[in-house]
PDB file of C-alpha atoms in Angstrom:
ATOM      1  CA  MET A   1     -10.492  50.402 -17.153  1.00 48.00           C
ATOM      2  CA  THR A   2     -10.777  47.046 -18.910  1.00 50.00           C
ATOM      3  CA  THR A   3      -7.856  45.808 -20.989  1.00 61.00           C
ATOM      4  CA  ASP A   4      -9.482  43.185 -23.231  1.00 72.00           C
ATOM      5  CA  VAL A   5      -8.818  45.215 -26.375  1.00 77.00           C
ATOM      6  CA  HIS A   6      -8.016  43.340 -29.572  1.00 84.00           C
ATOM      7  CA  GLY A   7      -5.582  44.259 -32.296  1.00 86.00           C
ATOM      8  CA  ARG A   8      -8.473  44.848 -34.677  1.00 88.00           C
ATOM      9  CA  ASP A   9      -9.868  47.487 -32.305  1.00 88.00           C
ATOM     10  CA  LEU A  10      -6.549  49.326 -32.320  1.00 91.00           C
ATOM     11  CA  ARG A  11      -6.222  49.110 -36.111  1.00 91.00           C
ATOM     12  CA  TYR A  12      -9.692  50.598 -36.504  1.00 91.00           C
ATOM     13  CA  PHE A  13      -8.925  53.336 -33.974  1.00 91.00           C
ATOM     14  CA  VAL A  14      -5.613  54.276 -35.642  1.00 93.00           C
ATOM     15  CA  ALA A  15      -7.210  54.383 -39.109  1.00 92.00           C
ATOM     16  CA  VAL A  16      -9.951  56.782 -37.952  1.00 91.00           C
ATOM     17  CA  ALA A  17      -7.432  58.846 -35.974  1.00 91.00           C
ATOM     18  CA  GLU A  18      -5.217  59.248 -39.035  1.00 92.00           C
ATOM     19  CA  GLU A  19      -8.014  59.892 -41.533  1.00 91.00           C
ATOM     20  CA  LEU A  20     -10.283  61.852 -39.156  1.00 91.00           C
ATOM     21  CA  HIS A  21     -13.058  60.633 -41.428  1.00 90.00           C
ATOM     22  CA  PHE A  22     -15.081  57.468 -40.850  1.00 90.00           C
ATOM     23  CA  THR A  23     -15.893  56.830 -44.512  1.00 89.00           C
ATOM     24  CA  ARG A  24     -12.285  57.156 -45.691  1.00 91.00           C
ATOM     25  CA  ALA A  25     -11.085  55.024 -42.777  1.00 90.00           C
ATOM     26  CA  ALA A  26     -13.659  52.364 -43.631  1.00 88.00           C
ATOM     27  CA  GLU A  27     -12.477  52.303 -47.257  1.00 89.00           C
ATOM     28  CA  ARG A  28      -8.878  51.998 -46.069  1.00 87.00           C
ATOM     29  CA  LEU A  29      -9.827  49.057 -43.842  1.00 85.00           C
ATOM     30  CA  TYR A  30     -12.131  47.404 -46.420  1.00 84.00           C
ATOM     31  CA  VAL A  31     -15.083  47.428 -44.014  1.00 87.00           C
ATOM     32  CA  SER A  32     -18.413  49.203 -44.093  1.00 89.00           C
ATOM     33  CA  GLN A  33     -18.696  52.609 -42.450  1.00 89.00           C
ATOM     34  CA  PRO A  34     -21.523  51.499 -40.103  1.00 89.00           C
ATOM     35  CA  ALA A  35     -19.489  48.473 -38.974  1.00 88.00           C
ATOM     36  CA  LEU A  36     -16.476  50.711 -38.293  1.00 88.00           C
ATOM     37  CA  SER A  37     -18.555  53.211 -36.327  1.00 91.00           C
ATOM     38  CA  LYS A  38     -20.053  50.387 -34.280  1.00 92.00           C
ATOM     39  CA  GLN A  39     -16.608  48.962 -33.511  1.00 90.00           C
ATOM     40  CA  ILE A  40     -15.255  52.342 -32.403  1.00 91.00           C
ATOM     41  CA  ARG A  41     -18.234  52.899 -30.087  1.00 92.00           C
ATOM     42  CA  ALA A  42     -17.686  49.426 -28.600  1.00 90.00           C
ATOM     43  CA  LEU A  43     -14.008  50.285 -27.978  1.00 90.00           C
ATOM     44  CA  GLU A  44     -14.994  53.532 -26.268  1.00 90.00           C
ATOM     45  CA  ARG A  45     -17.411  51.662 -24.029  1.00 90.00           C
ATOM     46  CA  ARG A  46     -14.744  49.129 -23.056  1.00 89.00           C
ATOM     47  CA  LEU A  47     -12.259  51.876 -22.261  1.00 90.00           C
ATOM     48  CA  GLY A  48     -14.903  54.021 -20.556  1.00 89.00           C
ATOM     49  CA  VAL A  49     -13.840  57.143 -22.419  1.00 91.00           C
ATOM     50  CA  GLU A  50     -14.699  59.025 -25.597  1.00 93.00           C
ATOM     51  CA  LEU A  51     -11.897  58.834 -28.182  1.00 92.00           C
ATOM     52  CA  PHE A  52     -13.425  60.993 -30.926  1.00 92.00           C
ATOM     53  CA  ARG A  53     -15.496  64.139 -30.939  1.00 91.00           C
ATOM     54  CA  ARG A  54     -18.104  64.002 -33.683  1.00 87.00           C
ATOM     55  CA  ASP A  55     -20.107  67.064 -34.773  1.00 83.00           C
ATOM     56  CA  GLN A  56     -21.284  68.825 -37.908  1.00 79.00           C
ATOM     57  CA  HIS A  57     -17.740  70.068 -38.529  1.00 77.00           C
ATOM     58  CA  GLY A  58     -16.301  66.545 -38.732  1.00 84.00           C
ATOM     59  CA  VAL A  59     -14.297  64.179 -36.534  1.00 90.00           C
ATOM     60  CA  ALA A  60     -11.537  65.135 -34.089  1.00 92.00           C
ATOM     61  CA  LEU A  61      -9.522  63.265 -31.490  1.00 92.00           C
ATOM     62  CA  THR A  62     -10.372  63.931 -27.883  1.00 93.00           C
ATOM     63  CA  GLN A  63      -7.602  64.402 -25.353  1.00 93.00           C
ATOM     64  CA  ALA A  64      -7.959  60.735 -24.425  1.00 92.00           C
ATOM     65  CA  GLY A  65      -7.746  59.749 -28.098  1.00 91.00           C
ATOM     66  CA  GLU A  66      -4.568  61.792 -28.559  1.00 92.00           C
ATOM     67  CA  ALA A  67      -3.068  60.103 -25.509  1.00 93.00           C
ATOM     68  CA  LEU A  68      -3.908  56.633 -26.818  1.00 92.00           C
ATOM     69  CA  LEU A  69      -2.750  57.082 -30.411  1.00 93.00           C
ATOM     70  CA  PRO A  70       1.058  56.765 -30.022  1.00 93.00           C
ATOM     71  CA  HIS A  71       0.660  53.713 -27.778  1.00 93.00           C
ATOM     72  CA  ALA A  72      -1.759  52.088 -30.196  1.00 91.00           C
ATOM     73  CA  ARG A  73       0.712  52.620 -33.025  1.00 92.00           C
ATOM     74  CA  ARG A  74       3.522  51.055 -30.980  1.00 93.00           C
ATOM     75  CA  VAL A  75       1.375  48.038 -30.087  1.00 91.00           C
ATOM     76  CA  LEU A  76       0.431  47.475 -33.728  1.00 89.00           C
ATOM     77  CA  ALA A  77       4.055  47.886 -34.837  1.00 90.00           C
ATOM     78  CA  ALA A  78       5.221  45.403 -32.192  1.00 92.00           C
ATOM     79  CA  TRP A  79       2.566  42.922 -33.216  1.00 88.00           C
ATOM     80  CA  GLU A  80       3.530  43.267 -36.874  1.00 85.00           C
ATOM     81  CA  ALA A  81       7.174  42.673 -35.979  1.00 86.00           C
ATOM     82  CA  GLY A  82       6.161  39.608 -33.984  1.00 86.00           C
ATOM     83  CA  ALA A  83       4.079  38.251 -36.836  1.00 79.00           C
ATOM     84  CA  GLN A  84       6.997  38.758 -39.228  1.00 78.00           C
ATOM     85  CA  ALA A  85       9.336  36.941 -36.827  1.00 78.00           C
ATOM     86  CA  VAL A  86       6.944  33.991 -36.693  1.00 75.00           C
ATOM     87  CA  ALA A  87       6.693  34.007 -40.490  1.00 63.00           C
ATOM     88  CA  ARG A  88      10.484  33.912 -40.767  1.00 65.00           C
ATOM     89  CA  VAL A  89      10.669  30.962 -38.394  1.00 63.00           C
ATOM     90  CA  MET A  90       7.976  29.116 -40.325  1.00 60.00           C
ATOM     91  CA  ALA A  91       9.747  29.814 -43.611  1.00 56.00           C
ATOM     92  CA  ALA A  92      13.025  28.562 -42.137  1.00 54.00           C
ATOM     93  CA  GLN A  93      11.311  25.399 -40.927  1.00 51.00           C
ATOM     94  CA  ARG A  94       9.938  24.776 -44.391  1.00 64.00           C
ATOM     95  CA  THR A  95      13.424  25.085 -45.875  1.00 81.00           C
ATOM     96  CA  THR A  96      15.441  23.462 -43.066  1.00 86.00           C
ATOM     97  CA  LEU A  97      15.878  19.718 -42.687  1.00 92.00           C
ATOM     98  CA  ARG A  98      17.172  18.456 -39.351  1.00 93.00           C
ATOM     99  CA  VAL A  99      19.127  15.237 -39.777  1.00 94.00           C
ATOM    100  CA  GLY A 100      19.764  13.164 -36.656  1.00 94.00           C
ATOM    101  CA  MET A 101      22.557  10.664 -36.191  1.00 91.00           C
ATOM    102  CA  SER A 102      24.234   8.923 -33.297  1.00 85.00           C
ATOM    103  CA  THR A 103      27.252   7.749 -35.313  1.00 78.00           C
ATOM    104  CA  SER A 104      28.636   9.345 -38.445  1.00 73.00           C
ATOM    105  CA  PRO A 105      27.436   7.402 -41.499  1.00 72.00           C
ATOM    106  CA  GLY A 106      30.975   7.187 -42.911  1.00 67.00           C
ATOM    107  CA  ARG A 107      30.877   4.296 -45.376  1.00 67.00           C
ATOM    108  CA  GLY A 108      32.915   5.701 -48.203  1.00 66.00           C
ATOM    109  CA  GLY A 109      31.508   9.202 -48.289  1.00 78.00           C
ATOM    110  CA  LEU A 110      27.844   8.204 -48.003  1.00 84.00           C
ATOM    111  CA  LEU A 111      26.745  11.394 -46.234  1.00 86.00           C
ATOM    112  CA  PRO A 112      28.474  13.876 -48.607  1.00 88.00           C
ATOM    113  CA  ALA A 113      27.030  12.012 -51.604  1.00 90.00           C
ATOM    114  CA  ILE A 114      23.511  12.176 -50.166  1.00 91.00           C
ATOM    115  CA  ARG A 115      23.889  15.828 -49.286  1.00 89.00           C
ATOM    116  CA  SER A 116      25.198  16.688 -52.744  1.00 91.00           C
ATOM    117  CA  ARG A 117      22.260  15.006 -54.459  1.00 92.00           C
ATOM    118  CA  PHE A 118      19.740  16.551 -52.057  1.00 92.00           C
ATOM    119  CA  THR A 119      21.055  20.111 -52.310  1.00 90.00           C
ATOM    120  CA  ALA A 120      21.171  19.851 -56.102  1.00 90.00           C
ATOM    121  CA  ALA A 121      17.409  19.255 -55.988  1.00 87.00           C
ATOM    122  CA  HIS A 122      16.797  21.810 -53.201  1.00 87.00           C
ATOM    123  CA  PRO A 123      19.444  24.540 -53.377  1.00 87.00           C
ATOM    124  CA  GLU A 124      17.324  26.731 -51.081  1.00 84.00           C
ATOM    125  CA  ALA A 125      17.259  24.126 -48.300  1.00 88.00           C
ATOM    126  CA  THR A 126      19.474  24.111 -45.207  1.00 88.00           C
ATOM    127  CA  VAL A 127      20.576  20.773 -43.758  1.00 91.00           C
ATOM    128  CA  ARG A 128      21.330  20.793 -40.034  1.00 91.00           C
ATOM    129  CA  LEU A 129      23.051  17.755 -38.546  1.00 90.00           C
ATOM    130  CA  ARG A 130      22.158  16.799 -34.967  1.00 90.00           C
ATOM    131  CA  HIS A 131      24.327  14.338 -33.050  1.00 89.00           C
ATOM    132  CA  VAL A 132      22.276  12.345 -30.553  1.00 89.00           C
ATOM    133  CA  GLY A 133      23.442  10.014 -27.788  1.00 86.00           C
ATOM    134  CA  TRP A 134      23.015   6.254 -28.020  1.00 89.00           C
ATOM    135  CA  ASP A 135      20.374   6.375 -25.290  1.00 88.00           C
ATOM    136  CA  ASP A 136      17.964   7.492 -28.059  1.00 92.00           C
ATOM    137  CA  PRO A 137      17.966   4.805 -30.773  1.00 93.00           C
ATOM    138  CA  THR A 138      15.725   6.986 -32.954  1.00 94.00           C
ATOM    139  CA  ALA A 139      18.437   9.684 -33.130  1.00 94.00           C
ATOM    140  CA  GLY A 140      16.002  12.495 -32.392  1.00 94.00           C
ATOM    141  CA  LEU A 141      12.897  11.283 -34.234  1.00 95.00           C
ATOM    142  CA  ALA A 142      10.962  10.236 -31.138  1.00 93.00           C
ATOM    143  CA  ASP A 143      11.024  13.658 -29.481  1.00 91.00           C
ATOM    144  CA  GLY A 144      10.825  15.691 -32.691  1.00 90.00           C
ATOM    145  CA  ASP A 145      14.399  17.014 -32.625  1.00 91.00           C
ATOM    146  CA  ALA A 146      15.077  15.481 -36.048  1.00 94.00           C
ATOM    147  CA  ASP A 147      13.036  15.316 -39.251  1.00 94.00           C
ATOM    148  CA  VAL A 148      14.968  12.346 -40.609  1.00 96.00           C
ATOM    149  CA  ALA A 149      17.660  10.270 -38.923  1.00 96.00           C
ATOM    150  CA  PHE A 150      20.357   7.744 -39.672  1.00 95.00           C
ATOM    151  CA  VAL A 151      19.544   4.809 -37.410  1.00 95.00           C
ATOM    152  CA  TRP A 152      20.198   1.145 -36.798  1.00 93.00           C
ATOM    153  CA  LEU A 153      17.307  -1.262 -37.039  1.00 93.00           C
ATOM    154  CA  PRO A 154      15.286  -2.399 -35.189  1.00 93.00           C
ATOM    155  CA  LEU A 155      13.663   0.754 -33.858  1.00 93.00           C
ATOM    156  CA  PRO A 156      11.475   0.925 -30.762  1.00 91.00           C
ATOM    157  CA  ASP A 157       7.821   1.681 -31.566  1.00 91.00           C
ATOM    158  CA  ALA A 158       8.631   0.697 -35.122  1.00 92.00           C
ATOM    159  CA  GLU A 159       5.060   1.316 -36.304  1.00 94.00           C
ATOM    160  CA  ARG A 160       5.643   5.062 -35.838  1.00 95.00           C
ATOM    161  CA  TYR A 161       8.374   5.166 -38.469  1.00 96.00           C
ATOM    162  CA  ALA A 162       9.156   4.447 -42.088  1.00 96.00           C
ATOM    163  CA  TRP A 163      12.676   3.903 -43.373  1.00 96.00           C
ATOM    164  CA  THR A 164      14.868   2.994 -46.289  1.00 94.00           C
ATOM    165  CA  VAL A 165      17.815   0.652 -45.704  1.00 93.00           C
ATOM    166  CA  LEU A 166      21.115   2.167 -46.807  1.00 91.00           C
ATOM    167  CA  ALA A 167      23.523  -0.613 -45.901  1.00 88.00           C
ATOM    168  CA  GLU A 168      23.319  -4.223 -44.800  1.00 92.00           C
ATOM    169  CA  GLU A 169      26.626  -5.212 -43.260  1.00 92.00           C
ATOM    170  CA  PRO A 170      27.984  -8.270 -41.453  1.00 95.00           C
ATOM    171  CA  ARG A 171      28.420  -7.897 -37.728  1.00 95.00           C
ATOM    172  CA  LEU A 172      31.929  -8.265 -36.372  1.00 96.00           C
ATOM    173  CA  VAL A 173      33.045  -8.889 -32.839  1.00 97.00           C
ATOM    174  CA  ALA A 174      35.365  -6.292 -31.320  1.00 97.00           C
ATOM    175  CA  LEU A 175      37.814  -7.527 -28.690  1.00 96.00           C
ATOM    176  CA  PRO A 176      40.870  -6.306 -26.818  1.00 95.00           C
ATOM    177  CA  GLU A 177      43.875  -7.416 -28.854  1.00 94.00           C
ATOM    178  CA  SER A 178      45.091  -9.336 -25.791  1.00 94.00           C
ATOM    179  CA  HIS A 179      41.912 -11.466 -25.708  1.00 95.00           C
ATOM    180  CA  PRO A 180      42.533 -15.189 -26.435  1.00 94.00           C
ATOM    181  CA  LEU A 181      39.917 -15.152 -29.227  1.00 96.00           C
ATOM    182  CA  ALA A 182      41.658 -12.247 -30.960  1.00 94.00           C
ATOM    183  CA  ALA A 183      44.178 -14.692 -32.426  1.00 94.00           C
ATOM    184  CA  ARG A 184      41.480 -16.399 -34.497  1.00 95.00           C
ATOM    185  CA  PRO A 185      40.691 -15.225 -38.052  1.00 95.00           C
ATOM    186  CA  GLU A 186      36.989 -15.434 -37.196  1.00 96.00           C
ATOM    187  CA  VAL A 187      34.960 -16.184 -34.077  1.00 97.00           C
ATOM    188  CA  ASP A 188      31.896 -18.380 -33.650  1.00 96.00           C
ATOM    189  CA  PHE A 189      29.261 -16.598 -31.599  1.00 96.00           C
ATOM    190  CA  THR A 190      28.810 -19.680 -29.404  1.00 95.00           C
ATOM    191  CA  ASP A 191      32.341 -19.052 -28.145  1.00 96.00           C
ATOM    192  CA  LEU A 192      31.200 -15.633 -26.922  1.00 96.00           C
ATOM    193  CA  LEU A 193      28.193 -16.713 -24.870  1.00 96.00           C
ATOM    194  CA  ASP A 194      30.061 -16.569 -21.572  1.00 94.00           C
ATOM    195  CA  GLU A 195      31.924 -13.372 -22.388  1.00 96.00           C
ATOM    196  CA  PRO A 196      30.919 -10.088 -20.743  1.00 97.00           C
ATOM    197  CA  PHE A 197      29.337  -7.842 -23.371  1.00 97.00           C
ATOM    198  CA  LEU A 198      29.240  -4.089 -23.690  1.00 97.00           C
ATOM    199  CA  ALA A 199      25.610  -3.012 -23.881  1.00 96.00           C
ATOM    200  CA  LEU A 200      23.737   0.047 -25.070  1.00 94.00           C
ATOM    201  CA  PRO A 201      21.708   1.898 -22.419  1.00 92.00           C
ATOM    202  CA  GLU A 202      18.442   0.189 -21.473  1.00 91.00           C
ATOM    203  CA  SER A 203      16.535   3.065 -23.100  1.00 89.00           C
ATOM    204  CA  ALA A 204      17.739   1.722 -26.475  1.00 90.00           C
ATOM    205  CA  GLY A 205      15.149  -1.048 -26.067  1.00 90.00           C
ATOM    206  CA  PRO A 206      15.163  -3.605 -28.903  1.00 93.00           C
ATOM    207  CA  LEU A 207      18.352  -2.150 -30.334  1.00 93.00           C
ATOM    208  CA  ARG A 208      20.196  -3.027 -27.109  1.00 94.00           C
ATOM    209  CA  ASP A 209      18.900  -6.592 -27.435  1.00 95.00           C
ATOM    210  CA  TYR A 210      19.932  -6.691 -31.088  1.00 95.00           C
ATOM    211  CA  TRP A 211      23.548  -5.740 -30.438  1.00 96.00           C
ATOM    212  CA  LEU A 212      23.644  -8.263 -27.600  1.00 97.00           C
ATOM    213  CA  ALA A 213      22.386 -10.805 -30.198  1.00 96.00           C
ATOM    214  CA  LEU A 214      19.713 -12.218 -27.893  1.00 95.00           C
ATOM    215  CA  ASP A 215      18.253 -14.185 -30.801  1.00 93.00           C
ATOM    216  CA  ALA A 216      21.497 -16.151 -31.161  1.00 95.00           C
ATOM    217  CA  ARG A 217      21.908 -17.033 -27.472  1.00 95.00           C
ATOM    218  CA  GLY A 218      19.428 -19.876 -27.267  1.00 92.00           C
ATOM    219  CA  GLY A 219      17.742 -18.325 -24.261  1.00 92.00           C
ATOM    220  CA  ARG A 220      20.947 -17.790 -22.292  1.00 93.00           C
ATOM    221  CA  PRO A 221      20.998 -14.285 -20.789  1.00 94.00           C
ATOM    222  CA  PRO A 222      23.993 -12.124 -21.638  1.00 95.00           C
ATOM    223  CA  ARG A 223      26.604 -11.028 -19.123  1.00 96.00           C
ATOM    224  CA  ILE A 224      26.845  -7.231 -19.133  1.00 97.00           C
ATOM    225  CA  GLY A 225      30.345  -5.965 -18.554  1.00 96.00           C
ATOM    226  CA  ALA A 226      29.525  -2.270 -18.971  1.00 96.00           C
ATOM    227  CA  GLU A 227      27.089   0.082 -20.640  1.00 95.00           C
ATOM    228  CA  ILE A 228      28.332   2.267 -23.462  1.00 94.00           C
ATOM    229  CA  ALA A 229      26.735   5.407 -24.932  1.00 89.00           C
ATOM    230  CA  SER A 230      29.282   6.558 -27.528  1.00 89.00           C
ATOM    231  CA  THR A 231      32.087   5.371 -29.793  1.00 90.00           C
ATOM    232  CA  GLU A 232      34.641   6.786 -27.368  1.00 92.00           C
ATOM    233  CA  GLU A 233      33.129   4.917 -24.421  1.00 93.00           C
ATOM    234  CA  THR A 234      33.095   1.725 -26.480  1.00 94.00           C
ATOM    235  CA  TYR A 235      36.772   1.998 -27.314  1.00 95.00           C
ATOM    236  CA  GLU A 236      37.774   2.803 -23.738  1.00 95.00           C
ATOM    237  CA  ALA A 237      35.718  -0.108 -22.352  1.00 96.00           C
ATOM    238  CA  LEU A 238      37.275  -2.501 -24.867  1.00 96.00           C
ATOM    239  CA  VAL A 239      40.810  -1.388 -24.089  1.00 95.00           C
ATOM    240  CA  ALA A 240      40.061  -1.706 -20.374  1.00 95.00           C
ATOM    241  CA  GLY A 241      38.936  -5.301 -20.907  1.00 94.00           C
ATOM    242  CA  LEU A 242      35.419  -4.673 -19.589  1.00 96.00           C
ATOM    243  CA  GLY A 243      33.855  -6.777 -22.321  1.00 96.00           C
ATOM    244  CA  VAL A 244      33.470  -7.477 -26.010  1.00 97.00           C
ATOM    245  CA  CYS A 245      30.816  -6.194 -28.403  1.00 97.00           C
ATOM    246  CA  LEU A 246      29.343  -6.652 -31.827  1.00 97.00           C
ATOM    247  CA  VAL A 247      29.911  -3.898 -34.352  1.00 95.00           C
ATOM    248  CA  ALA A 248      28.819  -3.280 -37.941  1.00 93.00           C
ATOM    249  CA  THR A 249      31.539  -3.669 -40.551  1.00 91.00           C
ATOM    250  CA  GLY A 250      31.219  -0.031 -41.575  1.00 88.00           C
ATOM    251  CA  ASN A 251      31.826   1.143 -38.003  1.00 89.00           C
ATOM    252  CA  ALA A 252      34.819  -1.098 -37.317  1.00 90.00           C
ATOM    253  CA  PRO A 253      37.365   1.620 -38.266  1.00 89.00           C
ATOM    254  CA  LEU A 254      35.931   3.852 -35.516  1.00 87.00           C
ATOM    255  CA  ILE A 255      37.097   1.481 -32.772  1.00 89.00           C
ATOM    256  CA  SER A 256      39.872  -0.542 -34.441  1.00 87.00           C
ATOM    257  CA  LEU A 257      42.527   1.662 -32.943  1.00 84.00           C
ATOM    258  CA  GLY A 258      45.444   0.725 -30.774  1.00 88.00           C
ATOM    259  CA  GLY A 259      44.597  -2.192 -28.495  1.00 93.00           C
ATOM    260  CA  VAL A 260      41.360  -3.271 -30.236  1.00 96.00           C
ATOM    261  CA  VAL A 261      40.766  -5.729 -33.074  1.00 96.00           C
ATOM    262  CA  THR A 262      37.649  -6.883 -34.912  1.00 96.00           C
ATOM    263  CA  ARG A 263      36.953 -10.354 -36.264  1.00 97.00           C
ATOM    264  CA  PRO A 264      34.065 -11.769 -38.334  1.00 97.00           C
ATOM    265  CA  ALA A 265      31.391 -13.277 -36.091  1.00 96.00           C
ATOM    266  CA  ARG A 266      29.769 -16.489 -37.297  1.00 96.00           C
ATOM    267  CA  GLY A 267      26.227 -17.285 -36.256  1.00 95.00           C
ATOM    268  CA  VAL A 268      24.753 -13.772 -36.127  1.00 95.00           C
ATOM    269  CA  GLY A 269      22.815 -12.007 -38.864  1.00 93.00           C
ATOM    270  CA  PRO A 270      23.879  -8.789 -40.594  1.00 94.00           C
ATOM    271  CA  SER A 271      23.203  -5.284 -39.332  1.00 94.00           C
ATOM    272  CA  ARG A 272      20.894  -2.866 -41.151  1.00 93.00           C
ATOM    273  CA  TYR A 273      21.670   0.836 -41.327  1.00 92.00           C
ATOM    274  CA  ALA A 274      18.778   3.025 -42.462  1.00 94.00           C
ATOM    275  CA  LEU A 275      17.411   6.502 -42.921  1.00 95.00           C
ATOM    276  CA  ALA A 276      14.156   6.774 -40.958  1.00 97.00           C
ATOM    277  CA  TRP A 277      11.399   9.350 -40.552  1.00 96.00           C
ATOM    278  CA  ARG A 278       8.076   9.638 -38.772  1.00 96.00           C
ATOM    279  CA  ARG A 279       5.282   8.184 -40.903  1.00 95.00           C
ATOM    280  CA  GLU A 280       3.177  11.353 -40.676  1.00 93.00           C
ATOM    281  CA  ASP A 281       6.085  13.318 -42.196  1.00 91.00           C
ATOM    282  CA  GLY A 282       6.505  11.026 -45.174  1.00 89.00           C
ATOM    283  CA  GLU A 283       4.837  13.456 -47.596  1.00 87.00           C
ATOM    284  CA  ARG A 284       6.789  16.514 -46.482  1.00 88.00           C
ATOM    285  CA  PRO A 285       8.726  17.615 -49.590  1.00 89.00           C
ATOM    286  CA  LEU A 286      12.143  17.861 -47.934  1.00 92.00           C
ATOM    287  CA  VAL A 287      11.740  14.559 -46.080  1.00 93.00           C
ATOM    288  CA  ARG A 288      10.586  12.786 -49.223  1.00 92.00           C
ATOM    289  CA  SER A 289      13.407  14.278 -51.284  1.00 93.00           C
ATOM    290  CA  TYR A 290      16.112  13.425 -48.737  1.00 94.00           C
ATOM    291  CA  ALA A 291      14.861   9.838 -48.555  1.00 95.00           C
ATOM    292  CA  GLU A 292      14.938   9.641 -52.340  1.00 94.00           C
ATOM    293  CA  ALA A 293      18.513  10.980 -52.386  1.00 93.00           C
ATOM    294  CA  CYS A 294      19.447   8.270 -49.884  1.00 92.00           C
ATOM    295  CA  ARG A 295      17.855   5.537 -51.977  1.00 92.00           C
ATOM    296  CA  ARG A 296      19.603   6.693 -55.130  1.00 91.00           C
ATOM    297  CA  VAL A 297      23.004   6.974 -53.490  1.00 89.00           C
ATOM    298  CA  ALA A 298      22.655   3.600 -51.764  1.00 84.00           C
ATOM    299  CA  GLY A 299      21.474   2.011 -55.028  1.00 81.00           C
ATOM    300  CA  SER A 300      24.485   3.336 -56.922  1.00 76.00           C
ATOM    301  CA  ARG A 301      26.992   1.628 -54.620  1.00 65.00           C
TER     302      ARG A 301
END
């Protein structure tokens, strides 16, 4: 017996089996009676068995038809449940915004202010925060795990993304408090050229180079003291004396704990913290609205 039976075949069979009348079943299905009859005959040929007995007295199920009916109903019910489950997922995706970040935005309540403005405009929407390791500088955008993401510029494959800058902050140098340069009120970057630096993973691409300030080194390659992939690793590496690193002003409180100090760094440009999204998603209502909430909150500060 072949098994290439479609859901439409089963719906047609169940309708005729329940009505025991081809014309009424056709009206119920919104198809013509000849088309329904043709489809039922095709199903019988595929199954190699007669499902209905047709004579001058009307239509009746054969023994094979009676055997098939409960299974056909279960298959159709299961398919309907599956279709509803898919519809629920699609509806949730339309009303869920996944927000990626590798470091909490902080910065005087920036994230709560954005969320408040966004949810006021979209009370039906759900915002899901996704924390992503520093080995992914796009914070989930590249692999589709995030719809929008708080990121540091520059991004790898920058042409794939659009963004709005939320904060432009001076870069500081973080050092162990026992470091000779820690006694200075500020540090010239040229005095750091021979220092071992803490570096982001190589997968961070241009962002790794940015935080190593390659553009301010005059072609001198940096010394890498250790690789770091989180705020905690950064703090531990600093305390252990494995190197120094540049840090945005807004992130300084995350590592300025016991044993670590930050000082203004002369000779390096400011950092740029942004909300980014994939360019093809720029017209999605929730993405567009979240970006607008970010712009308004950043502009009010």
